Amino acid sequence: MTTIYLNDLNESQKQAVINTEGPSLIIAGAGAGKTRVLTYRIVHLLHKGIPAGKILALTFTNKAAKEMKERITRIVSPEIARHLWMGTFHSVFAKILRMEGEILGYKPSFTIYDSSDSKSLIRSIIKELNLDDNIYKPGVISSRISTAKNNLVTSGRYAADTSMQDYDKSSRMPLLADIYRTYAARCFKANAMDFDDLLLNTNILFRDFPEILAKYQQRFNYVLVDEYQDTNYSQYLIIKKLAATHQNICVVGDDAQSIYSFRGARIENILEFKNDYVDYQLFKLEQNYRSTQTIVNAANTIIANNEGQIQKNVYSMNEAGEKIQVIQAMTDSEEGFNVTSDIFNKKLSIQLNWSDFAILYRTNAQSRIFEETLRRKNIPYKIYGGLSFYERKEIKDILSYFRMVINPEDEEALKRSINYPKRGIGDTTIQKIFELASTFNITPWSILSDAGKYGEHFNSGTVKKLSMYVNVIKNLCLNSDITDAFVKAREIALGSGIMRELKEGKSTEEISRYENLEELLNAIKVFTEAAETNGEPSILEAYMANVALLTNQDTENEEDRNKVTLMTMHSAKGLEFKHVYIVGMEDTLFPSPMSSGSPRELEEERRLFYVAVTRAEKQVTLSYALNRYKWGNLERCSPSRFLREIDQKFLCYPQTGGKPFKNNNQQAVKPASLREEPHSYAKNDRFKKITKADTSSAVAFIGSDSSLFTQGDAVEHERFGKGIIVSIEGRPPNTTATVEFEKEGSKKLLLRFAKLKIL
């Protein structure tokens, strides 16, 4: 294998690739080719004769690991590449735990609970403890337990920590420690781990069994970590332990893109790398290959306002590109109309695909207005991070059978599968099964497997139904450890009765569910063929281990490709689009009001803005509304402080011929400040005149002369009621007004026919 691959790198990238010994920190600016560098560094290690099995590469998504492995395979032989230890943190540590977990009391076939499984179990525990789920909210409890685990706080330590008990009492949840303890015990009894357990138990494994830690320290001569700024405390400790012997640790990341502190990510991990490894080498990848010079330079002026960062000078050699557009709307509804119209016009005029556009917002709730306006224009779109394929009911149903075949002690899978398709086993019976399991400290499956023994609790009819379910599962378990995943999956779909149940459906929704089952079987067929080609396990257990660790980025369907993407800024990290619209640029939305009192949190919000801007290849559009509905009231908004932090030479204002917006006195707003408070129609004197006393109308509704209307007028329409004129366009006789009505929302009306009455 020659080193011709080095010709694809610039000098900074090349140095980061060839200097493989000792600790290395690679700071990669947005679009600087960090994936290529990480990939080629692994290729270079293989070129130097390092055995593939001695290299550990950790990523945050299966998609990233797959992309890297495919690139490596194109350069080296597939036979070599398949021996690399490469994957997400969770998939790699799950692999280690399946091999070593018996020492912790887990069977190798343990189930991995996803977030819905975890919340379902927590919900059951809250009910069993007779607690109020309006106070003990499953989502909040789940988040609290997750935070504890990621900080290596077990249920025992949690219960013993007085500060945590005091916090829970102040939050009106004094029994949270009991829920955590019960949750941990139930997961263990069910031979199940949640995502956080994969990290927590790996730490416990390495802490309590030094001989196992030493085994993996010797196995991995080189440790490489992608997106290091996103690692939490638990991940940080595992990485540090694994790299302790050889010290050949290479981490790649960008402190300017550290935006996941709410998930436990610690920016200190990357900022303090120099203290953890004093003799480290620092490489900076500063050339952005993705974006135009204007976008890169504007992003630099944004992030320059942060104090806590590793200094770098990101630049682009691409074309200068267009200035960043700033669009102002009178209301949030008008903002949706403006953005959608701009996308529609660009798509037609520049001959782009819908997939070239993305709308990014701070909170998921903001998507509604854009969904409505996109629908009106028949523009196809997808909500990124919405319900994934594997979260659909029919898919969860069949997967619960797969899980029972692999691990009959899986409580959540049992609850889902026991009465689907319907077997006449009601909720009362299921509750009794779990109560008995708790009483006798055994698994619910043990109760089911010997249901006749508990005749005083179940009548003969119920025992018969339970026994039928057990027999179905036992029959499906036959040869599951040697039969390929596709054959076994199809057998389960038929044997469980699910395929027949779905096939008999006649409605559009039922037909869609049947098609989804077919698509799942297709996916399993692809998995088995790929596994057999690569010499990897192709049984159902291997497939389920893969599915349990999929992320949203890994489950995108082909038919979702050519659509406008709507997503939060957090979800956009790692993605790129030709045209990006960042909406809701208001101080009440972005930066988040929750960050206003904390310089640290404000800096993270600014990094989030930096990430959003640098997703764009060709153009960025920033949009804000001067008025936005909140709890039914139209409230005044101020442009985001982040707009003031961008050097104004990189901005343009298309609504005013490229010049900054003017205030009501037609004086230009100072570019550096956007200092004028926007006009509030909620507090406009004319708006105040709209009262119940005004609601009576004459039999013949007569509007005002259309030439008298101006932007900001409070008006009344015979059909739509009262509202505010937010914009006026065109010349008589074709003048139109966009009116934000109190009850009917935004309407665009031709004034000569509208019969609007000025109030």
XYZ file of N, CA, C and O in Angstrom, residues 517-575:
236
model
N -43.753 -3.129 7.829
C -43.247 -4.442 8.230
C -42.414 -5.049 7.101
O -41.340 -5.611 7.337
N -42.916 -4.896 5.874
C -42.167 -5.395 4.715
C -40.811 -4.684 4.614
O -39.791 -5.315 4.357
N -40.822 -3.363 4.851
C -39.577 -2.594 4.768
C -38.588 -3.041 5.837
O -37.379 -3.092 5.606
N -39.106 -3.381 7.021
C -38.226 -3.879 8.082
C -37.563 -5.188 7.653
O -36.353 -5.373 7.827
N -38.340 -6.083 7.090
C -37.783 -7.363 6.638
C -36.753 -7.138 5.519
O -35.739 -7.834 5.455
N -37.022 -6.151 4.663
C -36.039 -5.812 3.626
C -34.727 -5.362 4.254
O -33.641 -5.746 3.809
N -34.842 -4.531 5.289
C -33.644 -4.016 5.967
C -32.861 -5.160 6.617
O -31.620 -5.170 6.602
N -33.578 -6.124 7.182
C -32.912 -7.263 7.826
C -32.219 -8.129 6.781
O -31.128 -8.669 7.013
N -32.843 -8.252 5.602
C -32.224 -9.014 4.521
C -30.902 -8.368 4.104
O -29.884 -9.057 3.925
N -30.903 -7.049 3.975
C -29.672 -6.320 3.619
C -28.611 -6.538 4.687
O -27.432 -6.759 4.395
N -29.041 -6.493 5.966
C -28.106 -6.702 7.073
C -27.455 -8.084 7.004
O -26.245 -8.226 7.153
N -28.271 -9.111 6.782
C -27.728 -10.476 6.777
C -26.762 -10.677 5.618
O -25.716 -11.313 5.777
N -27.098 -10.130 4.453
C -26.212 -10.278 3.295
C -24.879 -9.574 3.533
O -23.811 -10.110 3.209
N -24.950 -8.353 4.112
C -23.716 -7.603 4.393
C -22.880 -8.316 5.444
O -21.651 -8.399 5.336
N -23.544 -8.834 6.480
C -22.822 -9.527 7.557
C -22.127 -10.772 7.031
O -20.955 -11.039 7.352
N -22.825 -11.538 6.208
C -22.232 -12.761 5.661
C -21.066 -12.443 4.732
O -20.052 -13.143 4.731
N -21.195 -11.356 3.968
C -20.109 -10.935 3.069
C -18.867 -10.548 3.854
O -17.736 -10.843 3.450
N -19.093 -9.880 4.995
C -17.968 -9.397 5.806
C -17.504 -10.415 6.839
O -16.627 -10.109 7.663
N -18.097 -11.596 6.827
C -17.692 -12.613 7.784
C -18.091 -12.298 9.204
O -17.445 -12.729 10.160
N -19.173 -11.525 9.377
C -19.635 -11.136 10.709
C -20.897 -11.923 11.063
O -21.562 -12.473 10.175
N -21.268 -11.977 12.343
C -22.470 -12.711 12.746
C -23.715 -12.161 12.050
O -23.901 -10.939 11.980
N -24.567 -13.045 11.549
C -25.765 -12.605 10.826
C -27.043 -13.064 11.520
O -28.115 -13.022 10.931
N -26.933 -13.489 12.777
C -28.109 -13.960 13.508
C -28.920 -12.774 14.026
O -28.460 -11.622 14.010
N -30.120 -13.047 14.502
C -31.034 -12.000 14.949
C -30.443 -11.173 16.093
O -30.637 -9.962 16.171
N -29.730 -11.824 16.981
C -29.123 -11.111 18.112
C -28.157 -10.038 17.632
O -28.112 -8.934 18.178
N -27.396 -10.341 16.584
C -26.454 -9.361 16.033
C -27.211 -8.196 15.404
O -26.819 -7.034 15.544
N -28.309 -8.521 14.721
C -29.112 -7.458 14.111
C -29.694 -6.536 15.185
O -29.645 -5.316 15.060
N -30.236 -7.104 16.234
C -30.850 -6.301 17.289
C -29.820 -5.459 18.032
O -30.110 -4.344 18.467
N -28.621 -5.978 18.182
C -27.553 -5.194 18.819
C -27.247 -3.962 17.984
O -26.934 -2.889 18.514
N -27.362 -4.114 16.664
C -27.116 -2.988 15.759
C -28.264 -1.983 15.812
O -28.048 -0.776 15.930
N -29.499 -2.477 15.758
C -30.672 -1.604 15.743
C -30.798 -0.807 17.036
O -31.167 0.368 17.029
N -30.484 -1.422 18.146
C -30.646 -0.758 19.442
C -29.791 0.487 19.567
O -30.074 1.362 20.386
N -28.759 0.587 18.743
C -27.822 1.707 18.869
C -27.903 2.692 17.714
O -27.054 3.551 17.567
N -28.955 2.574 16.893
C -29.114 3.503 15.779
C -29.534 4.874 16.282
O -30.229 5.014 17.274
N -29.107 5.919 15.554
C -29.526 7.287 15.853
C -30.403 7.779 14.716
O -30.537 7.131 13.688
N -30.987 8.970 14.877
C -31.836 9.524 13.816
C -31.088 9.656 12.494
O -31.638 9.479 11.423
N -29.801 10.033 12.559
C -29.036 10.208 11.338
C -28.848 8.888 10.608
O -28.631 8.866 9.398
N -28.941 7.776 11.342
C -28.715 6.469 10.727
C -29.971 5.898 10.090
O -29.902 4.922 9.356
N -31.141 6.493 10.348
C -32.392 5.886 9.906
C -33.130 6.729 8.882
O -34.321 6.577 8.680
N -32.442 7.616 8.213
C -33.082 8.449 7.194
C -33.450 7.585 5.994
O -32.638 6.834 5.469
N -34.695 7.703 5.546
C -35.156 6.920 4.409
C -34.835 7.626 3.102
O -34.759 8.848 3.040
N -34.702 6.851 2.043
C -34.359 7.403 0.736
C -35.419 8.388 0.262
O -35.114 9.406 -0.330
N -36.719 8.072 0.556
C -37.777 8.951 0.066
C -37.801 10.288 0.789
O -38.508 11.206 0.384
N -37.048 10.408 1.887
C -36.991 11.664 2.625
C -35.935 12.614 2.069
O -35.797 13.734 2.546
N -35.182 12.178 1.084
C -34.012 12.938 0.665
C -34.346 14.295 0.040
O -33.805 15.306 0.415
N -35.217 14.323 -0.989
C -35.444 15.583 -1.699
C -36.592 16.373 -1.078
O -37.654 16.545 -1.670
N -36.351 16.822 0.143
C -37.325 17.626 0.867
C -36.595 18.724 1.636
O -35.437 18.559 2.017
N -37.285 19.841 1.832
C -36.747 20.883 2.701
C -36.646 20.308 4.110
O -37.560 19.632 4.580
N -35.542 20.549 4.763
C -35.323 19.999 6.107
C -35.649 21.047 7.163
O -35.180 22.185 7.090
N -36.458 20.660 8.122
C -36.750 21.502 9.289
C -36.135 20.818 10.496
O -36.383 19.637 10.740
N -35.356 21.548 11.263
C -34.724 20.941 12.434
C -34.248 22.005 13.409
O -34.113 23.180 13.069
N -33.989 21.570 14.624
C -33.376 22.466 15.601
C -31.900 22.646 15.245
O -31.309 21.830 14.542
N -31.327 23.717 15.732
C -29.907 23.966 15.479
C -29.042 22.870 16.080
O -28.004 22.508 15.513
N -29.465 22.335 17.209
C -28.702 21.245 17.823
C -28.652 20.025 16.902
O -27.621 19.367 16.771
N -29.779 19.733 16.252
C -29.834 18.561 15.374
C -29.012 18.738 14.110
O -28.648 17.763 13.457
N -28.735 19.992 13.743
C -28.056 20.272 12.467
C -26.562 20.009 12.515
O -25.914 19.915 11.464
N -26.011 19.866 13.710
C -24.565 19.686 13.821
C -24.114 18.453 13.041
O -24.703 17.393 13.131
N -23.063 18.638 12.241
C -22.539 17.538 11.442
C -23.137 17.457 10.055
O -22.691 16.661 9.232
N -24.155 18.291 9.780
C -24.811 18.279 8.475
C -24.439 19.536 7.692
O -23.857 20.474 8.233
